[in-house]
Coordinates of C-alpha atoms and ligand atoms in Angstrom, one line a residue:
X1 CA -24.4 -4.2 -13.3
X2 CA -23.7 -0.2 -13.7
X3 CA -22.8 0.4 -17.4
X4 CA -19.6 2.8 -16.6
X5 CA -17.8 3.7 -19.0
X6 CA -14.2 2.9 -18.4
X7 CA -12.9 6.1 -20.4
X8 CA -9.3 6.7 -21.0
X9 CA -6.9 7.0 -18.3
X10 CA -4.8 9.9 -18.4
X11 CA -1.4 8.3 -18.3
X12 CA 0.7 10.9 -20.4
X13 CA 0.6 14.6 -19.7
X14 CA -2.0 16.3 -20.1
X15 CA -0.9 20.1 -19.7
X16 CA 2.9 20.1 -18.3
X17 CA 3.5 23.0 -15.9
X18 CA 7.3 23.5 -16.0
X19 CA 9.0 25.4 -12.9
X20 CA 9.9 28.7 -14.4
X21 CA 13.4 29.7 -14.7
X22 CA 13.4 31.7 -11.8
X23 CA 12.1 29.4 -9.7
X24 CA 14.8 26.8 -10.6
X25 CA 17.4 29.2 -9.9
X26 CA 16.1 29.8 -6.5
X27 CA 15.8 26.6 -5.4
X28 CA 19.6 25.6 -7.0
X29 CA 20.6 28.8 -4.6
X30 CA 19.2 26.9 -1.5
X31 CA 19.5 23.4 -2.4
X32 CA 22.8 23.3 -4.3
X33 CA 23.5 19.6 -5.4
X34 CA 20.3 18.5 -3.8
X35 CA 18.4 19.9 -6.8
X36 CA 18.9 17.3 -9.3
X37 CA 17.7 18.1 -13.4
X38 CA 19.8 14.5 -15.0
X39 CA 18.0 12.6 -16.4
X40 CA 18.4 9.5 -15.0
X41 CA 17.6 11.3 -11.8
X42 CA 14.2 12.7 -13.5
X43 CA 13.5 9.0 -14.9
X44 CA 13.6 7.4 -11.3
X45 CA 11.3 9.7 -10.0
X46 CA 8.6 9.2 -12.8
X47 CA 8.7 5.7 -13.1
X48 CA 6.8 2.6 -10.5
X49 CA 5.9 -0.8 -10.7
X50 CA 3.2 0.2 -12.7
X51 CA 2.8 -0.5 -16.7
X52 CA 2.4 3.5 -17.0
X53 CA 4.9 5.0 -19.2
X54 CA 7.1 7.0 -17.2
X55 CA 6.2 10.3 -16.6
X56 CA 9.3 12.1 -15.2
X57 CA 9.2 15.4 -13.3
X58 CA 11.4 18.7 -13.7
X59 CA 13.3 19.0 -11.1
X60 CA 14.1 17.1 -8.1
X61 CA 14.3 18.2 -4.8
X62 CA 16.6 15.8 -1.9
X63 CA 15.0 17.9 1.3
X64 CA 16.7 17.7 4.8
X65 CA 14.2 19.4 7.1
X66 CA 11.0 20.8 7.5
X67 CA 11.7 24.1 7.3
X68 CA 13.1 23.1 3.5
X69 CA 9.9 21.5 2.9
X70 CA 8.0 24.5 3.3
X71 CA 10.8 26.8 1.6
X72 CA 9.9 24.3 -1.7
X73 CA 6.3 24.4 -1.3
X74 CA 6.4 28.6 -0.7
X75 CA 8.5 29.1 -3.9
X76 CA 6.4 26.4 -6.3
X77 CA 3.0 28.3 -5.1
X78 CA 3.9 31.5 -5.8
X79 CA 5.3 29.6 -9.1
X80 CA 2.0 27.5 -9.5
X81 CA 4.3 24.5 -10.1
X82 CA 3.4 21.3 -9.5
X83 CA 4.9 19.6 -6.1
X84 CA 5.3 15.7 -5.8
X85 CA 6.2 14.1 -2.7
X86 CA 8.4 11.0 -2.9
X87 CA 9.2 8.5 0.0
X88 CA 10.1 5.1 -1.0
X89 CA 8.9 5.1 -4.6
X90 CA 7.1 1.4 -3.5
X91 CA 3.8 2.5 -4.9
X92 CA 2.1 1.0 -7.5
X93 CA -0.8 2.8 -8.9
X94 CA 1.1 5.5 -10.7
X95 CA 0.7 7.4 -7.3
X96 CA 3.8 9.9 -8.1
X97 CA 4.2 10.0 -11.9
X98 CA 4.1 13.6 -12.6
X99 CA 1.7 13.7 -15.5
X100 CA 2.0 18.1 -15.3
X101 CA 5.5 18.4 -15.1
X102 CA 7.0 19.8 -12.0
X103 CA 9.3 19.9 -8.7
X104 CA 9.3 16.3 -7.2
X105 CA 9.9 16.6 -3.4
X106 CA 12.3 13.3 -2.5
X107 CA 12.5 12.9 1.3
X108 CA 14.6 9.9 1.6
X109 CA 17.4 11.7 2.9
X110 CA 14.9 13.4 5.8
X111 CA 15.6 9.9 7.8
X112 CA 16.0 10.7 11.2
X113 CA 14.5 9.2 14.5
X114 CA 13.2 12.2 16.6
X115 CA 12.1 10.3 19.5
X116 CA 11.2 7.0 20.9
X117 CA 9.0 7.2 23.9
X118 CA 8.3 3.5 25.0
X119 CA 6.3 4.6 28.2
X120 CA 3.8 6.3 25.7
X121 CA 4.1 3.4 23.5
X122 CA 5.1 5.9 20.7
X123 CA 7.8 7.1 18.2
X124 CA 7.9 10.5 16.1
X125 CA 9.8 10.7 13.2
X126 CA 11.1 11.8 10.0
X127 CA 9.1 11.3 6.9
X128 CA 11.2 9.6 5.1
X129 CA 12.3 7.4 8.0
X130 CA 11.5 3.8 6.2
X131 CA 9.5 1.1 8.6
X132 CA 13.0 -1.4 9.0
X133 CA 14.8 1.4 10.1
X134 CA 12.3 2.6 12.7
X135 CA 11.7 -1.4 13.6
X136 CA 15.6 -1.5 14.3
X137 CA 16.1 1.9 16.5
X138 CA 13.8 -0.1 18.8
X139 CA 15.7 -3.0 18.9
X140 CA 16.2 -3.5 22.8
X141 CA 13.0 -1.5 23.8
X142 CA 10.7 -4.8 23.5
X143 CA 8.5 -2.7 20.8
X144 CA 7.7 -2.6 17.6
X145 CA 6.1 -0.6 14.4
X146 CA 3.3 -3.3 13.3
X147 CA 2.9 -1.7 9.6
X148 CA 4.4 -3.8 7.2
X149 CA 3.1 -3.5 3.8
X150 CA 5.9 -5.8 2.2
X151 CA 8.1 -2.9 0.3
X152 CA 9.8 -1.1 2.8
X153 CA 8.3 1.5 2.4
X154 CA 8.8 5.2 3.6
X155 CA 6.9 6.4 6.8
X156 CA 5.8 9.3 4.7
X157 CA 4.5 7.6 1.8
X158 CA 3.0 4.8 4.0
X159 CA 0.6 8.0 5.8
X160 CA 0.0 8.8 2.1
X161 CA -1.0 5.8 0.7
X162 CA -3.2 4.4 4.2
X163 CA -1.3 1.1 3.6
X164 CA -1.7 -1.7 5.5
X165 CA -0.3 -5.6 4.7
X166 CA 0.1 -9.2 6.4
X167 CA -0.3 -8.7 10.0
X168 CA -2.9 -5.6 9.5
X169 CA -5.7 -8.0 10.7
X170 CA -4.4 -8.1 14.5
X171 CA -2.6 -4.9 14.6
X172 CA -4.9 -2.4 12.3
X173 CA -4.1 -0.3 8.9
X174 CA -1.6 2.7 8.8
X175 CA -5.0 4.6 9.8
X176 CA -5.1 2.9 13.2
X177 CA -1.7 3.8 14.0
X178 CA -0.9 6.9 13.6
X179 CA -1.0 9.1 16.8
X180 CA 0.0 13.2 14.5
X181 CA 1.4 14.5 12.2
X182 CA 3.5 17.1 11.2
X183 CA 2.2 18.7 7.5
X184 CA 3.3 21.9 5.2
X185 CA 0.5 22.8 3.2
X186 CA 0.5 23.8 -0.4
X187 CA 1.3 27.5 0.8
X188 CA 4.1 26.6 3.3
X189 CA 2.7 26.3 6.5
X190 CA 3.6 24.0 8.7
X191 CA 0.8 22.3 10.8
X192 CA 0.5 19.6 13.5
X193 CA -2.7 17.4 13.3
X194 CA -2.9 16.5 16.9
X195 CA -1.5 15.9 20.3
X196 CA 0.2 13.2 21.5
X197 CA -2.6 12.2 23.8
X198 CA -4.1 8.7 23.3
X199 CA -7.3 9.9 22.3
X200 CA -9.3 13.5 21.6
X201 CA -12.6 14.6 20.4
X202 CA -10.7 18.4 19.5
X203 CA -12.6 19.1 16.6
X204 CA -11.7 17.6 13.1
X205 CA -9.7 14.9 13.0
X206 CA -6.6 16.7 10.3
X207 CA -4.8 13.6 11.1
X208 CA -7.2 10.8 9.5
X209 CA -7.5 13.9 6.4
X210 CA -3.9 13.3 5.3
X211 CA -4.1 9.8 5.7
X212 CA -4.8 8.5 2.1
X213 CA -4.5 11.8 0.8
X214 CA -1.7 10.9 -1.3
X215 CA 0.0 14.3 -1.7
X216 CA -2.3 15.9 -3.0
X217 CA -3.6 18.3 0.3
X218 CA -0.2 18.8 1.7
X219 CA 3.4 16.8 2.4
X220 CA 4.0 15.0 5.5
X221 CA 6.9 15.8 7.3
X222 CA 6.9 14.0 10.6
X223 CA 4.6 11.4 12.1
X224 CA 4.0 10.1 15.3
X225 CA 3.1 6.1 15.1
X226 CA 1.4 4.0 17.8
X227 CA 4.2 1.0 19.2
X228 CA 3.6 -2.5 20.4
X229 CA 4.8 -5.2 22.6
X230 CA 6.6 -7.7 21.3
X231 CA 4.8 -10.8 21.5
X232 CA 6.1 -13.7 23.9
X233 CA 6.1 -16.2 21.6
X234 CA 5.2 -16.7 18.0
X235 CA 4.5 -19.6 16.1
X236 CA 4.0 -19.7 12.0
X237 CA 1.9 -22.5 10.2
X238 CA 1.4 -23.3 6.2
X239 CA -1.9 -25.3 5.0
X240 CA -3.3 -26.2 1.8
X241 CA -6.7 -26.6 1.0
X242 CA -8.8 -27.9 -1.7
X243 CA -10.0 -25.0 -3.4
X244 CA -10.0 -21.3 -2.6
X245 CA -13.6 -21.2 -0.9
X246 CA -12.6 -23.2 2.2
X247 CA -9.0 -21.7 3.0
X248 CA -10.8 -18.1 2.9
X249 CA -13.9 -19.8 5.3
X250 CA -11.8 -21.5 7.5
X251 CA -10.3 -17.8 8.0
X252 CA -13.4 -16.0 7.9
X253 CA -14.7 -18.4 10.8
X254 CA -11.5 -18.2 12.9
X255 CA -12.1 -14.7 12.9
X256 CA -15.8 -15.1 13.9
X257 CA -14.8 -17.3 17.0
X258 CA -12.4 -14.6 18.0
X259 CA -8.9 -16.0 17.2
X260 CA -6.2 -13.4 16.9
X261 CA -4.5 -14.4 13.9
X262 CA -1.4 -12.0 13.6
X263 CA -1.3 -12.9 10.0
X264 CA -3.5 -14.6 7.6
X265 CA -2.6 -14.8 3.7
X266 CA -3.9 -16.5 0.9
X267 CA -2.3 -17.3 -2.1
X268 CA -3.9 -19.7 -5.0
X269 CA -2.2 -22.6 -7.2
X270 CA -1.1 -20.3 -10.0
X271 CA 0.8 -18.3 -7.1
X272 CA 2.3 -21.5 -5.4
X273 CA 3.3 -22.1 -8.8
X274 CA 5.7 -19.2 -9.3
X275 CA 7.0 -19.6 -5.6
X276 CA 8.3 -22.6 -6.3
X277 CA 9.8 -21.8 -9.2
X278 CA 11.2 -18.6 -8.0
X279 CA 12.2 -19.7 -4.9
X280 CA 13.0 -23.8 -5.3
X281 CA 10.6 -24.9 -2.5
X282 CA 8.4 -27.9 -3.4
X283 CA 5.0 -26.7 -2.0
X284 CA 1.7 -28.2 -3.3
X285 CA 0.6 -26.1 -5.7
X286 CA -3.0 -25.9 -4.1
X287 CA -5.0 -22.6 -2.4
X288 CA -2.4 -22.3 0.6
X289 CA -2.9 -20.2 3.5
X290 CA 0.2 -18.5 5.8
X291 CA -1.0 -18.4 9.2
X292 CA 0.8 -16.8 12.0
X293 CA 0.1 -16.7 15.9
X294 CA 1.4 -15.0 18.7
X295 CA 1.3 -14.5 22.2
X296 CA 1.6 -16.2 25.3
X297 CA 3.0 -20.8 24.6
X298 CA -0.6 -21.3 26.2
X299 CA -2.5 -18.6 24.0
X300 CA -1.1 -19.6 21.2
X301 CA -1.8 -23.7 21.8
X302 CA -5.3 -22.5 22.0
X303 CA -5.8 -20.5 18.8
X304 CA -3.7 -23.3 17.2
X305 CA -6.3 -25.7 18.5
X306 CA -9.3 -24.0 17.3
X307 CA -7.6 -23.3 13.7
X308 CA -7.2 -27.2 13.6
X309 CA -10.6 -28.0 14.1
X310 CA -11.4 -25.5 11.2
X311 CA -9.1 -26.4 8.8
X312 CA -10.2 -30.1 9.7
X313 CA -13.8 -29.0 8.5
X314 CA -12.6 -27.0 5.7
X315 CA -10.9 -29.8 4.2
X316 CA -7.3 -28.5 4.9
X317 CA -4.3 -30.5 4.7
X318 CA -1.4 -31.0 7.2
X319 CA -0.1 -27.8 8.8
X320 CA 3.8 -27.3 8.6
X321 CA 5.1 -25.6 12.2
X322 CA 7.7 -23.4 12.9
X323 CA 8.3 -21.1 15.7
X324 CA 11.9 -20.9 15.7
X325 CA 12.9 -17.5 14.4
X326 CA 15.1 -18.6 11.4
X327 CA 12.2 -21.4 10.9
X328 CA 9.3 -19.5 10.9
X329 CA 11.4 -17.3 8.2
X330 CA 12.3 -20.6 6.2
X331 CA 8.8 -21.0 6.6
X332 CA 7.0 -17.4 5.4
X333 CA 10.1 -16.3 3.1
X334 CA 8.2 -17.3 -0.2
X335 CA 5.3 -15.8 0.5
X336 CA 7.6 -12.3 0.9
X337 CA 8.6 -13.2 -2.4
X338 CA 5.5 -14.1 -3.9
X339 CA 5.4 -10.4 -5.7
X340 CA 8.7 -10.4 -7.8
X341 CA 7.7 -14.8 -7.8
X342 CA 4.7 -14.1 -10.0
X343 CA 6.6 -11.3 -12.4
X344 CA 8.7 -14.5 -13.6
X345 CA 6.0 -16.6 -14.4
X346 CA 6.3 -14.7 -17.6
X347 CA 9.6 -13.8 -18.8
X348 CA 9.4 -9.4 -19.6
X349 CA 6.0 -8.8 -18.3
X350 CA 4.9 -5.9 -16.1
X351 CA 2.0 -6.6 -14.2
X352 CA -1.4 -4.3 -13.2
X353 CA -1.0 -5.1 -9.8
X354 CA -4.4 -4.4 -7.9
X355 CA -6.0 -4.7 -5.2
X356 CA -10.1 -4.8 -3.9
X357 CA -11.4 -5.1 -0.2
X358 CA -15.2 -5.8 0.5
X359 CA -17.1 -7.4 3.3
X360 CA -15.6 -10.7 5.4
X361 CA -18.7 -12.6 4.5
X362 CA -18.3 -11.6 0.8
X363 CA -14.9 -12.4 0.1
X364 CA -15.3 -16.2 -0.7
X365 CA -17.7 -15.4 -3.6
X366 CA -15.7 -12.3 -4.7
X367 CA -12.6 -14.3 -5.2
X368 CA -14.5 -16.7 -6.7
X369 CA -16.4 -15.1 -9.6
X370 CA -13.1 -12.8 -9.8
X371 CA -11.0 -16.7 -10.9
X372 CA -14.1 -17.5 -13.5
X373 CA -13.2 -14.2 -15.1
X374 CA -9.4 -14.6 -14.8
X375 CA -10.4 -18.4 -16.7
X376 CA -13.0 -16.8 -19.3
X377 CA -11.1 -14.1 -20.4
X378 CA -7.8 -16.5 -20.4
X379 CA -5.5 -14.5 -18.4
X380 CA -2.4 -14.5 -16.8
X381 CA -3.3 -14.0 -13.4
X382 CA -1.9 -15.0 -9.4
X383 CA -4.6 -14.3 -6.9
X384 CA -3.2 -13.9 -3.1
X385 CA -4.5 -11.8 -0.3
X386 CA -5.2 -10.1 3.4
X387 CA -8.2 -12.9 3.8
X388 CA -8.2 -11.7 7.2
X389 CA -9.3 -8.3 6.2
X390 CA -11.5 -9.3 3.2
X391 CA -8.7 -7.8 1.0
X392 CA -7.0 -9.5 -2.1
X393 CA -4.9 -8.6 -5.0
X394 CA -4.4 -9.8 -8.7
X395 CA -1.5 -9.4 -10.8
X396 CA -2.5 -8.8 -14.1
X397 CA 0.5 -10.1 -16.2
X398 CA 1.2 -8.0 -19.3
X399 CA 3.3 -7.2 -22.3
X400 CA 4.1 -3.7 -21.9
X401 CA 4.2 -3.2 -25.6
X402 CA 0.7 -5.0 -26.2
X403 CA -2.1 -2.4 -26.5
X404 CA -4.5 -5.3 -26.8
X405 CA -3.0 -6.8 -23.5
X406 CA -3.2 -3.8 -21.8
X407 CA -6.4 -3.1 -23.0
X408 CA -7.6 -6.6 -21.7
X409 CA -5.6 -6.2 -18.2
X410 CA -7.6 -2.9 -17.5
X411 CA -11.0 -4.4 -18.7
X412 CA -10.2 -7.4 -16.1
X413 CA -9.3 -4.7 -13.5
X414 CA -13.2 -2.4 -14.0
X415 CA -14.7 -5.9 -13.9
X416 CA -13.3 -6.9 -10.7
X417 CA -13.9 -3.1 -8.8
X418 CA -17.6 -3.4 -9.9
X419 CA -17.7 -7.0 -8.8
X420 CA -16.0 -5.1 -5.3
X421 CA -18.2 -1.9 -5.0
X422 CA -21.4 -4.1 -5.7
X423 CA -20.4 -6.9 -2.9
X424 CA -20.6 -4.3 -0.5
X425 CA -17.3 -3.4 -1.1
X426 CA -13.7 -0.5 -1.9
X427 CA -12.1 -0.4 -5.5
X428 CA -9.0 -0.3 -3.0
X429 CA -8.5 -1.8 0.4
X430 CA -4.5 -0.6 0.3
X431 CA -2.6 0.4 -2.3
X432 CA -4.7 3.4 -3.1
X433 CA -6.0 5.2 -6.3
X434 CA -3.3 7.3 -7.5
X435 CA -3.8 7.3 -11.2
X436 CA -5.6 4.2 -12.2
X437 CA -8.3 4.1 -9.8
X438 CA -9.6 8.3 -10.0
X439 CA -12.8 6.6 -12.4
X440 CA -14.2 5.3 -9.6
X441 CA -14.4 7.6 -6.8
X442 CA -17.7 8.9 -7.9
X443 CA -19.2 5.4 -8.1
X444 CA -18.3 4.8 -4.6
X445 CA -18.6 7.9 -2.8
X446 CA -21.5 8.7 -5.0
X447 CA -21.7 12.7 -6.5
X448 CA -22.1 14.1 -3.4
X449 CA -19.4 12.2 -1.4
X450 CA -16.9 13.0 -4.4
X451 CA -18.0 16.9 -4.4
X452 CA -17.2 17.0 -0.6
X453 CA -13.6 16.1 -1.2
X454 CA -13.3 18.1 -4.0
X455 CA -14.5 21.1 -1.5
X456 CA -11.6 20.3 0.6
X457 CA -9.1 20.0 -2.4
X458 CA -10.1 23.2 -3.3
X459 CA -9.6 24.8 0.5
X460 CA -6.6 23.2 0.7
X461 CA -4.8 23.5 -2.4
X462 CA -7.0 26.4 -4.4
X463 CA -3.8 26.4 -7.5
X464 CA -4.3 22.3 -7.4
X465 CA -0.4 22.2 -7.1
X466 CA -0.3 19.1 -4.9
X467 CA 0.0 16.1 -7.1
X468 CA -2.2 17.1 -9.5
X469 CA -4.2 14.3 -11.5
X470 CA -4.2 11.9 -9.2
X471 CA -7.1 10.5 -6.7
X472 CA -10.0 13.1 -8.3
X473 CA -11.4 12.7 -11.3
X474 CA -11.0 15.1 -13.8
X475 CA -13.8 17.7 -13.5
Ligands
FAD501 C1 6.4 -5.9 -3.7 C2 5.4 -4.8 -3.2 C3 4.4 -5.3 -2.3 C4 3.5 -4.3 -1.8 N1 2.6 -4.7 -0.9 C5 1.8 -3.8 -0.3 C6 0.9 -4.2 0.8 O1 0.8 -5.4 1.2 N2 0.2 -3.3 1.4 C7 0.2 -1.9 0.9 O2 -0.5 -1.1 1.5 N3 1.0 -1.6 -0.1 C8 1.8 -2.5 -0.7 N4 2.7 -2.1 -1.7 C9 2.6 -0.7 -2.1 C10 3.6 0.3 -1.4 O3 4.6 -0.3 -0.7 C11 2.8 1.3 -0.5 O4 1.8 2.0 -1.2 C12 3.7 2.2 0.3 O5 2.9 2.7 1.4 C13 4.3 3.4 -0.5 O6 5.2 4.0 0.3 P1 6.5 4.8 -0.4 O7 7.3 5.4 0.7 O8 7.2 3.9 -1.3 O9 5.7 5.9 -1.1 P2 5.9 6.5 -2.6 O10 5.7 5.4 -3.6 O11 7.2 7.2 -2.7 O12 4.7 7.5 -2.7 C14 3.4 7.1 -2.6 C15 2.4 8.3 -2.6 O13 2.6 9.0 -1.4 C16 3.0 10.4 -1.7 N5 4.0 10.7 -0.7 C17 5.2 10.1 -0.5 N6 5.8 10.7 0.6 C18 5.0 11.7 1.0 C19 5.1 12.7 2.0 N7 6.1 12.7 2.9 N8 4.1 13.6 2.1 C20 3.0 13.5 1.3 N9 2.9 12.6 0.3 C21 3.9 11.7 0.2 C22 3.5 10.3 -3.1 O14 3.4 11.6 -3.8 C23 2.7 9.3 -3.8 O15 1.4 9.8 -4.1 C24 3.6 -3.0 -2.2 C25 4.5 -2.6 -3.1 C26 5.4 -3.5 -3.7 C27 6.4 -3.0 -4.7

């Protein structure tokens, strides 16, 4: 076990960089209304789901275009003020709390479709365009955008973050589906990553650079996003099992023998627990899994089949089965609850919400010595995950006004991205590092990994206006 030292995380401001007056009279000459200085405005935009204290910016900026992206970015470098994209606000890792001070970039008004090409199974749009309003412009085209990490989320802010979520284990992360993208860089220039071709070996690859970047080496302003068929026919199923070990197994093997689960989630007892309290349901509270299939009636009776024979050896209980749509949604509704479920096991908590990925063949023991912590250290603590992708998450349940609590929620959440990072594993399969997570770059990347992406902060941003704070550790 590596004895790192925690160290305090820099959730208040260290050294607020406040737009000068100048600048905020130039951009209230361009922007008009759409610079926003209220307050409540300002608190929106520097508070998440985290516990953080809110952190609020300066200024907000409602943009329109990408010409009025770069007009932003061009005035706050000149200014050396601090820039903050914000798509959704969905994030949960203190991603966007401006802990300098500064102009916060909101694109949720730059929402438009640009163009739906279903012959080159693609789309391009706006950044702030969120994934339910791209999945219903393609209503009648028999496609659909596969990224759905359970927010909805902005387009934007999904490139930023690299999310992924439930059916990420057929149809790939936010990384595998992105085709270009449209950037302004800390200076104002506008770039585009890539073509649209399929596939290139053009020199770097700009594209994958953004992706996870997290505002911090320039803001997103369109993206191009890889389209799939709509499956023929889909069929969703809901086992228990007798402890967590064999529901992540009998996943892990159906994997291994090649089924293509669309969607394979695991949620514990304590989780089942607050699902049926939050959403009156009467499911046994035992490790559950929600399994999805999809493709062809015959396809599907095969995977079905095989998934039968697994759970049989596993242990599992009965499956439930729904394919009809408003079944199947009967049917996987509490689990899209399960977030906002497990907030009420305890009436005014906030909850460190956070997430580790490491190997398939690890997962089993990582969830496992992850619930012996949860019971030593007598915590409040749901455990559900991606099994399918060896990623899980653990909501941390908290009085926000408990330094004590907060104090064990964060020494719960080192101990389980040690128990990651030594299992072969990341200190974040999807919801990224924003804030919380900066102490551990160097211990996965190493010093030399960690100095390479400092190198490209550097090239990329030289005044560090971009975010500032958040995925690099402080020098
Ligand atoms: C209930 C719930 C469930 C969730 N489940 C999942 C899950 O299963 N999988 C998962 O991956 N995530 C999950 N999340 C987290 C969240 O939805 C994702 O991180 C999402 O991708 C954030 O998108 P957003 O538009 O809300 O971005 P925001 O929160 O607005 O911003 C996130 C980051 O991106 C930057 N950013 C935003 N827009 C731009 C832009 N145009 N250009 C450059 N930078 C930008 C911001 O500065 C910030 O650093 C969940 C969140 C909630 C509340």
């Amino acid at each position: 076990m590596h004895a790192t030292n925690i160290g305090a995380i820099p959730t208040t401001s260290t050294q607020r960089r406040p737009p000068s007056s100048p600048l905020l009279t130039t951009l209230k000459e361009r922007f008009g209304d759409r610079l926003s200085t209220s307050a409540a405005v300002l608190q929106q935009h520097g508070r998440d789901e985290s516990f953080f204290p809110t952190q609020p910016p300066d200024a907000v900026v409602f943009v329109h275009s990408t010409e009025e992206v770069a007009f932003v970015l061009s005035a706050c470098s000149a200014d050396k003020t601090p820039v903050i994209g914000y798509g959704a606000g969905s994030s949960v890792e203190g991603h966007f709390l401006a802990v300098q001070g500064g102009v916060c970039v909101d694109f949720s008004q730059m929402n438009q479709v640009l163009e739906l090409r279903p012959g080159d199974l693609n789309a391009t749009v706006q950044a702030g365009v969120t994934r339910t309003q791209l999945n219903a412009a393609l209503q009648g085209t028999g496609l659909f955008f596969s990224v759905d990490p359970g927010a909805d989320a902005s387009m934007g802010g999904m490139v930023a973050t690299g999310a992924s979520g439930t059916n990420t284990v057929r149809y790939g992360t936010m990384r595998d589906n992105i085709v270009n993208l449209e950037v302004v860089t800390a200076e104002g220039e506008v770039v585009r990553t890539a073509s649209r071709a399929r596939k290139s070996s053009a020199g770097y690859n700009l594209t994958q650079l953004f992706c996870g970047s997290e505002g911090t080496l320039g803001l997103i302003t369109e993206v191009t996003v890889r389209l799939h068929p709509l499956p023929e026919a889909i069929a969703a199923a809901v086992v228990t099992f007798p402890n967590v070990r064999s529901a992540v197994q009998c996943v892990i093997e159906a994997i291994q023998h090649g089924v293509p689960l669309a969607r394979a989630e695991m949620l514990d007892a304590l989780a089942l627990r607050a699902i049926n309290a939050h959403s009156r349901t009467a499911l046994r509270e035992e490790p559950t899994l929600f399994l999805e299939f999809v493709g062809s009636q015959e396809q599907i009776n095969a995977q079905t089949e095989v998934m039968r024979e697994l759970t049989n050896v596993h242990g599992g209980g009965e499956f439930q089965w729904a394919s009809r749509p408003e079944e199947r949604s009967r049917l996987w509704t509490p689990r899209h609850h399960a977030y906002f479920a497990c907030l009420q096991l305890r009436a005014g908590s906030r909850s460190l919400s956070t997430d580790v990925c490491v190997p398939l063949t690890a997962l089993a023991e990582c969830i496992e010595q992850t619930q012996t912590d949860i019971a030593e250290h007598q915590l409040l603590v749901p455990v559900f995950g991606h099994v399918g992708d060896g990623n899980f998450h653990c909501m941390v349940l908290l009085d926000p006004d408990s330094p004590s609590e907060i104090e064990a929620a964060e020494a719960f959440g080192h101990r389980l991205v040690e128990r990651a990072i030594r299992l072969g594993g990341t200190c974040t399969g999807e919801h990224g590092v924003g804030l919380h997570k900066a102490r551990y770059l160097v211990r996965e990347h190493g010093q030399a990994g960690t100095a390479m992406m400092r190198a490209l902060k550097q090239a990329l941003d030289p005044h560090n206006i971009l975010n500032p704070g958040k995925v690099l550790p402080r020098a």
